[in-house]
Amino acid sequence: MAIFQAGGKCASMSCPAAYGTAVTRCLRHARHYIASLLLLWGFSMPAAATLFRIGLITPPGHQWTDAADAFASAVATQYGGEHEVIVYPSRQLGTEAQMLQLLQTGALDFAILTVSELSNRLPRFNALYAPYRVGSAQQAAELLGSAAARELLAGLPDELGVIGTGYTMAGMRHILSRKPLAQVQDLQGIKVRITPLAPVRDFYRLLGAAPTPMPLSSVFDALANGQIDAIDMDLESIWTLRYYEYADTLLLSGHMMFPAVGLMSARGSLRLPAHLRQALAALLQQQLEAVLNRYPALEAQWLNQLQATGITITAVDAAWFGEAPVQWQQHTLPP
């Protein structure tokens, strides 16, 4: 038996956690839909909870989506049903660019977006993608939790019409390939799926590869049918989305961290009392920080699971990439 989640996705009863979450979302949507119809027909209902929406691109089960679900639960617990949050994962509200536009107009209340959506508009965020700026997920978590990183968010309300609550991440980036990668020259000419982000694109161009922007939802099929040769990806997605089934060479490079940011609509927040605005932002950031802090241990767990599959795993450092990391900094970052 299956029921529908927000946006028409369904969850099977074979997964109790997914089923329970889907039931809650389904009931919330049904209640607000019925309320809208009654108001249209001229009937009134008792005052309903204030409804907030949060959107993101990751599927259910991903750490970011778990953080959004935990945020919704925390709001429900703290306010006893007075305020509610509905989570829209898997690009149900559109691409990240579209969700950013919704935030700017106040049509969307919250989002968890990759920092790439900011860096595509504000070059100062490119610094967070510098190759080998950090050497591990633990160092990435420390950097993203620093005052220097938070300083980058300060101008967002005026620049983009959003409020940055803080960061989380998807750990470090690695290369999973259908082809052997014994030396950096083996990257020459191969199609590498990347996040649509100029700093990542430029890094692979410096390596002589053919960076291929592609949304996460298209990666599995593209890898399976040979449309792409390799992917720039985090260990969580490589393991949980089973990309290793179609690419058996993992270059454990950790060449970049992959940060995300919690955003709140500046326009939408103006409709809220200051104390509620601050409390909601704090609750969201608590969940994002929880992901940030547990990611180093999770990366080690996913690596152990991938090692058990028997795929070829080779650890490399910055030297393996030759001059590309230095060239990237000279090309991308301001002097």
mmCIF file of C-alpha atoms in Angstrom:
data_model
loop_
_atom_site.group_PDB
_atom_site.id
_atom_site.type_symbol
_atom_site.label_atom_id
_atom_site.label_comp_id
_atom_site.label_asym_id
_atom_site.label_seq_id
_atom_site.Cartn_x
_atom_site.Cartn_y
_atom_site.Cartn_z
ATOM 1 C CA MET A 1 0.000 0.000 0.000
ATOM 2 C CA ALA A 2 1.291 3.496 -0.755
ATOM 3 C CA ILE A 3 0.222 6.961 0.262
ATOM 4 C CA PHE A 4 1.220 10.331 -1.140
ATOM 5 C CA GLN A 5 3.633 12.772 0.421
ATOM 6 C CA ALA A 6 3.839 16.491 -0.303
ATOM 7 C CA GLY A 7 4.171 17.027 -4.021
ATOM 8 C CA GLY A 8 2.724 13.671 -5.000
ATOM 9 C CA LYS A 9 5.557 11.425 -3.841
ATOM 10 C CA CYS A 10 4.511 8.167 -2.272
ATOM 11 C CA ALA A 11 5.852 6.114 0.558
ATOM 12 C CA SER A 12 5.398 2.421 1.064
ATOM 13 C CA MET A 13 4.105 0.880 4.269
ATOM 14 C CA SER A 14 7.164 -1.351 4.079
ATOM 15 C CA CYS A 15 9.150 1.580 5.442
ATOM 16 C CA PRO A 16 7.492 2.582 8.750
ATOM 17 C CA ALA A 17 9.491 5.815 9.133
ATOM 18 C CA ALA A 18 8.713 6.997 5.623
ATOM 19 C CA TYR A 19 5.095 5.900 6.011
ATOM 20 C CA GLY A 20 4.623 7.818 9.244
ATOM 21 C CA THR A 21 6.197 10.959 7.829
ATOM 22 C CA ALA A 22 4.088 10.673 4.703
ATOM 23 C CA VAL A 23 0.873 10.271 6.722
ATOM 24 C CA THR A 24 1.633 13.434 8.666
ATOM 25 C CA ARG A 25 2.373 15.408 5.541
ATOM 26 C CA CYS A 26 -0.694 14.049 3.761
ATOM 27 C CA LEU A 27 -3.005 14.973 6.627
ATOM 28 C CA ARG A 28 -1.537 18.460 6.869
ATOM 29 C CA HIS A 29 -2.061 19.058 3.171
ATOM 30 C CA ALA A 30 -5.599 17.676 3.267
ATOM 31 C CA ARG A 31 -6.574 19.875 6.178
ATOM 32 C CA HIS A 32 -5.277 23.058 4.586
ATOM 33 C CA TYR A 33 -6.839 22.138 1.230
ATOM 34 C CA ILE A 34 -10.256 21.620 2.877
ATOM 35 C CA ALA A 35 -9.883 24.883 4.767
ATOM 36 C CA SER A 36 -9.229 26.700 1.511
ATOM 37 C CA LEU A 37 -12.334 25.204 -0.113
ATOM 38 C CA LEU A 38 -14.537 26.134 2.836
ATOM 39 C CA LEU A 39 -13.307 29.690 2.806
ATOM 40 C CA LEU A 40 -13.940 29.852 -0.944
ATOM 41 C CA TRP A 41 -17.529 28.696 -0.390
ATOM 42 C CA GLY A 42 -18.100 31.254 2.341
ATOM 43 C CA PHE A 43 -17.811 29.037 5.394
ATOM 44 C CA SER A 44 -15.511 29.766 8.294
ATOM 45 C CA MET A 45 -13.286 27.495 10.318
ATOM 46 C CA PRO A 46 -11.572 27.834 13.674
ATOM 47 C CA ALA A 47 -8.245 29.639 13.513
ATOM 48 C CA ALA A 48 -5.668 27.346 11.925
ATOM 49 C CA ALA A 49 -1.995 27.056 12.669
ATOM 50 C CA THR A 50 0.428 29.345 10.906
ATOM 51 C CA LEU A 51 1.824 27.244 8.097
ATOM 52 C CA PHE A 52 5.447 27.537 6.980
ATOM 53 C CA ARG A 53 7.096 25.762 4.059
ATOM 54 C CA ILE A 54 10.704 24.649 3.675
ATOM 55 C CA GLY A 55 12.103 23.412 0.369
ATOM 56 C CA LEU A 56 15.262 21.577 -0.643
ATOM 57 C CA ILE A 57 16.616 19.415 -3.469
ATOM 58 C CA THR A 58 17.678 16.330 -1.518
ATOM 59 C CA PRO A 59 15.463 13.224 -1.244
ATOM 60 C CA PRO A 60 13.965 11.759 1.934
ATOM 61 C CA GLY A 61 16.636 10.003 3.973
ATOM 62 C CA HIS A 62 19.379 12.476 3.088
ATOM 63 C CA GLN A 63 20.959 14.297 6.025
ATOM 64 C CA TRP A 64 19.675 17.672 4.836
ATOM 65 C CA THR A 65 16.132 16.365 4.508
ATOM 66 C CA ASP A 66 16.428 14.789 7.943
ATOM 67 C CA ALA A 67 17.421 18.211 9.262
ATOM 68 C CA ALA A 68 14.360 19.795 7.641
ATOM 69 C CA ASP A 69 12.101 17.116 9.140
ATOM 70 C CA ALA A 70 13.706 17.644 12.560
ATOM 71 C CA PHE A 71 13.106 21.393 12.205
ATOM 72 C CA ALA A 72 9.425 20.747 11.505
ATOM 73 C CA SER A 73 9.206 18.486 14.552
ATOM 74 C CA ALA A 74 10.977 21.017 16.760
ATOM 75 C CA VAL A 75 8.556 23.769 15.715
ATOM 76 C CA ALA A 76 5.567 21.507 16.379
ATOM 77 C CA THR A 77 6.930 20.566 19.795
ATOM 78 C CA GLN A 78 7.840 24.069 20.882
ATOM 79 C CA TYR A 79 4.603 25.697 19.745
ATOM 80 C CA GLY A 80 2.139 22.887 20.369
ATOM 81 C CA GLY A 81 0.525 23.097 16.947
ATOM 82 C CA GLU A 82 0.255 26.886 16.880
ATOM 83 C CA HIS A 83 2.823 26.906 14.057
ATOM 84 C CA GLU A 84 3.547 24.138 11.564
ATOM 85 C CA VAL A 85 6.261 23.453 8.997
ATOM 86 C CA ILE A 86 5.733 21.319 5.881
ATOM 87 C CA VAL A 87 8.856 19.885 4.242
ATOM 88 C CA TYR A 88 9.146 19.729 0.442
ATOM 89 C CA PRO A 89 12.165 17.568 -0.491
ATOM 90 C CA SER A 90 13.367 16.304 -3.881
ATOM 91 C CA ARG A 91 12.927 19.582 -5.780
ATOM 92 C CA GLN A 92 9.159 19.482 -5.287
ATOM 93 C CA LEU A 93 9.137 23.291 -5.299
ATOM 94 C CA GLY A 94 11.530 23.546 -8.235
ATOM 95 C CA THR A 95 15.231 24.003 -8.731
ATOM 96 C CA GLU A 96 17.372 25.830 -6.212
ATOM 97 C CA ALA A 97 17.261 28.935 -8.396
ATOM 98 C CA GLN A 98 13.460 28.761 -8.420
ATOM 99 C CA MET A 99 13.312 28.251 -4.659
ATOM 100 C CA LEU A 100 15.568 31.251 -4.156
ATOM 101 C CA GLN A 101 13.131 33.323 -6.219
ATOM 102 C CA LEU A 102 10.253 32.041 -4.080
ATOM 103 C CA LEU A 103 12.143 33.087 -0.957
ATOM 104 C CA GLN A 104 12.741 36.537 -2.413
ATOM 105 C CA THR A 105 9.033 37.071 -3.086
ATOM 106 C CA GLY A 106 7.936 35.641 0.265
ATOM 107 C CA ALA A 107 6.114 32.708 -1.381
ATOM 108 C CA LEU A 108 8.495 30.289 0.382
ATOM 109 C CA ASP A 109 9.465 30.678 4.021
ATOM 110 C CA PHE A 110 12.620 28.571 4.397
ATOM 111 C CA ALA A 111 15.033 26.550 2.292
ATOM 112 C CA ILE A 112 18.196 24.533 2.658
ATOM 113 C CA LEU A 113 20.232 25.250 -0.475
ATOM 114 C CA THR A 114 23.725 24.456 -1.627
ATOM 115 C CA VAL A 115 26.017 27.436 -1.186
ATOM 116 C CA SER A 116 26.537 27.257 -4.968
ATOM 117 C CA GLU A 117 23.215 29.066 -5.386
ATOM 118 C CA LEU A 118 24.743 31.994 -3.507
ATOM 119 C CA SER A 119 28.194 31.848 -5.076
ATOM 120 C CA ASN A 120 26.667 31.955 -8.568
ATOM 121 C CA ARG A 121 25.477 35.451 -7.614
ATOM 122 C CA LEU A 122 27.958 36.576 -4.964
ATOM 123 C CA PRO A 123 31.576 35.635 -5.776
ATOM 124 C CA ARG A 124 32.739 35.964 -2.165
ATOM 125 C CA PHE A 125 31.201 32.546 -1.470
ATOM 126 C CA ASN A 126 33.585 30.950 -3.995
ATOM 127 C CA ALA A 127 36.174 30.864 -1.207
ATOM 128 C CA LEU A 128 34.252 28.010 0.408
ATOM 129 C CA TYR A 129 34.948 25.836 -2.651
ATOM 130 C CA ALA A 130 38.709 26.340 -2.813
ATOM 131 C CA PRO A 131 40.395 22.979 -3.514
ATOM 132 C CA TYR A 132 42.073 21.646 -0.385
ATOM 133 C CA ARG A 133 41.140 24.662 1.727
ATOM 134 C CA VAL A 134 40.344 21.997 4.339
ATOM 135 C CA GLY A 135 41.659 18.478 4.590
ATOM 136 C CA SER A 136 38.773 16.615 6.188
ATOM 137 C CA ALA A 137 35.092 16.741 7.063
ATOM 138 C CA GLN A 138 36.054 17.676 10.622
ATOM 139 C CA GLN A 139 38.032 20.677 9.417
ATOM 140 C CA ALA A 140 35.160 21.605 7.086
ATOM 141 C CA ALA A 141 32.721 21.545 10.006
ATOM 142 C CA GLU A 142 35.008 23.785 12.046
ATOM 143 C CA LEU A 143 35.395 26.284 9.201
ATOM 144 C CA LEU A 144 31.674 26.457 8.457
ATOM 145 C CA GLY A 145 30.959 26.993 12.135
ATOM 146 C CA SER A 146 33.427 29.871 12.387
ATOM 147 C CA ALA A 147 32.723 33.578 12.724
ATOM 148 C CA ALA A 148 34.508 34.190 9.402
ATOM 149 C CA ALA A 149 32.060 31.936 7.571
ATOM 150 C CA ARG A 150 29.057 33.537 9.286
ATOM 151 C CA GLU A 151 30.365 36.953 8.242
ATOM 152 C CA LEU A 152 29.770 35.987 4.603
ATOM 153 C CA LEU A 153 26.028 35.777 5.327
ATOM 154 C CA ALA A 154 25.707 39.255 6.818
ATOM 155 C CA GLY A 155 24.756 41.125 3.648
ATOM 156 C CA LEU A 156 22.243 38.619 2.265
ATOM 157 C CA PRO A 157 19.035 40.448 3.303
ATOM 158 C CA ASP A 158 19.980 43.513 1.249
ATOM 159 C CA GLU A 159 21.722 41.641 -1.574
ATOM 160 C CA LEU A 160 19.334 38.751 -2.212
ATOM 161 C CA GLY A 161 16.334 39.294 0.047
ATOM 162 C CA VAL A 162 17.094 36.282 2.248
ATOM 163 C CA ILE A 163 18.386 35.746 5.780
ATOM 164 C CA GLY A 164 21.152 33.201 6.280
ATOM 165 C CA THR A 165 20.593 31.213 9.453
ATOM 166 C CA GLY A 166 23.911 29.362 9.131
ATOM 167 C CA TYR A 167 25.587 26.444 7.401
ATOM 168 C CA THR A 168 25.562 22.705 7.131
ATOM 169 C CA MET A 169 27.350 20.454 4.632
ATOM 170 C CA ALA A 170 27.504 17.216 2.693
ATOM 171 C CA GLY A 171 31.074 16.513 3.702
ATOM 172 C CA MET A 172 33.891 16.333 1.177
ATOM 173 C CA ARG A 173 33.789 15.797 -2.584
ATOM 174 C CA HIS A 174 35.339 12.762 -4.266
ATOM 175 C CA ILE A 175 35.375 11.326 -7.787
ATOM 176 C CA LEU A 176 33.522 8.114 -8.616
ATOM 177 C CA SER A 177 34.370 6.823 -12.091
ATOM 178 C CA ARG A 178 33.364 4.112 -14.536
ATOM 179 C CA LYS A 179 36.975 4.162 -15.763
ATOM 180 C CA PRO A 180 40.279 3.576 -13.942
ATOM 181 C CA LEU A 181 41.942 6.724 -12.601
ATOM 182 C CA ALA A 182 45.583 5.863 -12.005
ATOM 183 C CA GLN A 183 46.930 9.353 -12.702
ATOM 184 C CA VAL A 184 45.532 12.827 -13.215
ATOM 185 C CA GLN A 185 45.965 12.495 -16.980
ATOM 186 C CA ASP A 186 43.233 9.833 -16.912
ATOM 187 C CA LEU A 187 40.719 12.640 -16.330
ATOM 188 C CA GLN A 188 41.511 14.130 -19.738
ATOM 189 C CA GLY A 189 38.368 14.361 -21.846
ATOM 190 C CA ILE A 190 36.061 12.320 -19.604
ATOM 191 C CA LYS A 191 32.597 13.609 -18.789
ATOM 192 C CA VAL A 192 32.344 14.358 -15.073
ATOM 193 C CA ARG A 193 28.973 15.225 -13.597
ATOM 194 C CA ILE A 194 29.194 18.346 -11.477
ATOM 195 C CA THR A 195 26.856 20.605 -9.548
ATOM 196 C CA PRO A 196 26.011 23.596 -11.781
ATOM 197 C CA LEU A 197 28.638 25.823 -10.190
ATOM 198 C CA ALA A 198 31.368 27.878 -11.854
ATOM 199 C CA PRO A 199 34.165 27.140 -9.312
ATOM 200 C CA VAL A 200 33.654 23.381 -9.668
ATOM 201 C CA ARG A 201 33.396 23.664 -13.464
ATOM 202 C CA ASP A 202 36.639 25.641 -13.597
ATOM 203 C CA PHE A 203 38.484 23.088 -11.458
ATOM 204 C CA TYR A 204 37.634 20.238 -13.820
ATOM 205 C CA ARG A 205 38.447 22.311 -16.888
ATOM 206 C CA LEU A 206 41.898 22.916 -15.439
ATOM 207 C CA LEU A 207 42.218 19.132 -15.161
ATOM 208 C CA GLY A 208 41.308 18.688 -18.827
ATOM 209 C CA ALA A 209 38.020 16.938 -18.045
ATOM 210 C CA ALA A 210 34.632 17.760 -19.551
ATOM 211 C CA PRO A 211 32.525 19.005 -16.605
ATOM 212 C CA THR A 212 28.849 18.211 -17.180
ATOM 213 C CA PRO A 213 26.316 20.078 -15.014
ATOM 214 C CA MET A 214 23.432 17.841 -14.021
ATOM 215 C CA PRO A 215 20.758 17.829 -11.275
ATOM 216 C CA LEU A 216 21.039 15.113 -8.649
ATOM 217 C CA SER A 217 17.815 13.480 -9.825
ATOM 218 C CA SER A 218 19.351 12.688 -13.231
ATOM 219 C CA VAL A 219 22.676 11.268 -12.059
ATOM 220 C CA PHE A 220 21.778 7.607 -11.527
ATOM 221 C CA ASP A 221 20.354 7.056 -15.006
ATOM 222 C CA ALA A 222 23.134 9.051 -16.668
ATOM 223 C CA LEU A 223 25.768 6.969 -14.894
ATOM 224 C CA ALA A 224 23.965 3.706 -15.624
ATOM 225 C CA ASN A 225 23.594 4.342 -19.360
ATOM 226 C CA GLY A 226 27.074 5.771 -19.887
ATOM 227 C CA GLN A 227 25.965 9.329 -20.606
ATOM 228 C CA ILE A 228 28.650 10.422 -18.134
ATOM 229 C CA ASP A 229 31.939 8.764 -17.207
ATOM 230 C CA ALA A 230 32.335 9.966 -13.636
ATOM 231 C CA ILE A 231 30.696 12.051 -10.920
ATOM 232 C CA ASP A 232 31.908 14.654 -8.452
ATOM 233 C CA MET A 233 30.047 13.502 -5.361
ATOM 234 C CA ASP A 234 29.940 13.076 -1.579
ATOM 235 C CA LEU A 235 30.210 9.700 0.153
ATOM 236 C CA GLU A 236 26.668 9.885 1.490
ATOM 237 C CA SER A 237 25.116 10.034 -1.972
ATOM 238 C CA ILE A 238 27.573 7.521 -3.440
ATOM 239 C CA TRP A 239 26.503 5.032 -0.789
ATOM 240 C CA THR A 240 22.816 5.724 -0.169
ATOM 241 C CA LEU A 241 21.908 6.311 -3.817
ATOM 242 C CA ARG A 242 24.012 3.292 -4.878
ATOM 243 C CA TYR A 243 26.017 5.051 -7.562
ATOM 244 C CA TYR A 244 28.840 2.579 -6.934
ATOM 245 C CA GLU A 245 26.782 -0.084 -8.711
ATOM 246 C CA TYR A 246 27.616 1.544 -12.059
ATOM 247 C CA ALA A 247 31.030 3.030 -11.324
ATOM 248 C CA ASP A 248 33.584 0.915 -9.474
ATOM 249 C CA THR A 249 36.529 3.305 -9.112
ATOM 250 C CA LEU A 250 36.431 5.731 -6.211
ATOM 251 C CA LEU A 251 39.110 8.393 -6.035
ATOM 252 C CA LEU A 252 39.037 9.301 -2.362
ATOM 253 C CA SER A 253 40.285 12.827 -2.936
ATOM 254 C CA GLY A 254 38.350 15.111 -0.574
ATOM 255 C CA HIS A 255 39.307 17.909 -2.927
ATOM 256 C CA MET A 256 36.499 20.294 -1.897
ATOM 257 C CA MET A 257 33.981 20.605 0.882
ATOM 258 C CA PHE A 258 30.342 20.882 -0.119
ATOM 259 C CA PRO A 259 28.545 23.431 2.069
ATOM 260 C CA ALA A 260 24.847 24.216 2.287
ATOM 261 C CA VAL A 261 23.057 27.125 3.884
ATOM 262 C CA GLY A 262 19.786 27.569 5.732
ATOM 263 C CA LEU A 263 17.808 30.499 4.340
ATOM 264 C CA MET A 264 14.756 32.389 5.527
ATOM 265 C CA SER A 265 12.683 34.753 3.402
ATOM 266 C CA ALA A 266 13.437 38.327 4.440
ATOM 267 C CA ARG A 267 10.120 39.540 3.028
ATOM 268 C CA GLY A 268 8.155 36.721 4.625
ATOM 269 C CA SER A 269 9.859 37.249 7.972
ATOM 270 C CA LEU A 270 8.538 40.814 8.115
ATOM 271 C CA ARG A 271 5.059 39.362 8.672
ATOM 272 C CA LEU A 272 6.265 37.724 11.888
ATOM 273 C CA PRO A 273 6.893 39.164 15.336
ATOM 274 C CA ALA A 274 10.609 39.629 15.944
ATOM 275 C CA HIS A 275 10.698 37.020 18.710
ATOM 276 C CA LEU A 276 9.105 34.375 16.476
ATOM 277 C CA ARG A 277 11.387 35.220 13.547
ATOM 278 C CA GLN A 278 14.436 34.805 15.751
ATOM 279 C CA ALA A 279 13.153 31.617 17.365
ATOM 280 C CA LEU A 280 12.411 29.926 14.013
ATOM 281 C CA ALA A 281 15.809 30.875 12.616
ATOM 282 C CA ALA A 282 17.478 29.458 15.731
ATOM 283 C CA LEU A 283 15.510 26.190 15.541
ATOM 284 C CA LEU A 284 16.508 25.690 11.906
ATOM 285 C CA GLN A 285 20.143 26.382 12.614
ATOM 286 C CA GLN A 286 20.175 23.952 15.529
ATOM 287 C CA GLN A 287 19.258 21.154 13.141
ATOM 288 C CA LEU A 288 21.767 22.260 10.510
ATOM 289 C CA GLU A 289 24.529 22.352 13.108
ATOM 290 C CA ALA A 290 23.578 18.862 14.257
ATOM 291 C CA VAL A 291 24.222 17.581 10.717
ATOM 292 C CA LEU A 292 27.451 19.562 10.545
ATOM 293 C CA ASN A 293 28.701 17.996 13.764
ATOM 294 C CA ARG A 294 27.781 14.398 12.973
ATOM 295 C CA TYR A 295 29.045 14.379 9.403
ATOM 296 C CA PRO A 296 32.697 13.460 10.142
ATOM 297 C CA ALA A 297 31.647 10.222 11.875
ATOM 298 C CA LEU A 298 29.086 9.469 9.173
ATOM 299 C CA GLU A 299 31.697 9.844 6.432
ATOM 300 C CA ALA A 300 33.853 7.202 8.114
ATOM 301 C CA GLN A 301 30.826 4.897 8.310
ATOM 302 C CA TRP A 302 29.942 5.332 4.627
ATOM 303 C CA LEU A 303 33.558 4.731 3.607
ATOM 304 C CA ASN A 304 33.615 1.457 5.545
ATOM 305 C CA GLN A 305 30.430 0.364 3.812
ATOM 306 C CA LEU A 306 31.825 1.254 0.400
ATOM 307 C CA GLN A 307 35.038 -0.636 1.121
ATOM 308 C CA ALA A 308 32.948 -3.721 1.858
ATOM 309 C CA THR A 309 31.477 -3.623 -1.669
ATOM 310 C CA GLY A 310 34.841 -4.458 -3.215
ATOM 311 C CA ILE A 311 35.076 -1.420 -5.487
ATOM 312 C CA THR A 312 38.526 0.059 -6.132
ATOM 313 C CA ILE A 313 39.232 2.883 -3.677
ATOM 314 C CA THR A 314 42.373 4.977 -3.975
ATOM 315 C CA ALA A 315 43.187 7.803 -1.564
ATOM 316 C CA VAL A 316 44.953 10.797 -3.115
ATOM 317 C CA ASP A 317 45.951 14.273 -1.964
ATOM 318 C CA ALA A 318 46.472 17.676 -3.585
ATOM 319 C CA ALA A 319 49.735 16.572 -5.206
ATOM 320 C CA TRP A 320 47.835 14.062 -7.367
ATOM 321 C CA PHE A 321 46.066 16.958 -9.111
ATOM 322 C CA GLY A 322 49.308 18.712 -10.073
ATOM 323 C CA GLU A 323 49.073 22.475 -10.537
ATOM 324 C CA ALA A 324 45.269 22.604 -10.805
ATOM 325 C CA PRO A 325 44.525 23.568 -7.163
ATOM 326 C CA VAL A 326 46.970 26.511 -7.280
ATOM 327 C CA GLN A 327 45.786 27.552 -10.743
ATOM 328 C CA TRP A 328 42.199 27.479 -9.509
ATOM 329 C CA GLN A 329 42.989 29.879 -6.678
ATOM 330 C CA GLN A 330 44.799 32.251 -9.018
ATOM 331 C CA HIS A 331 41.906 32.141 -11.475
ATOM 332 C CA THR A 332 38.936 32.253 -9.095
ATOM 333 C CA LEU A 333 39.817 34.095 -5.909
ATOM 334 C CA PRO A 334 40.506 37.812 -5.791
ATOM 335 C CA PRO A 335 44.132 38.827 -5.021
#
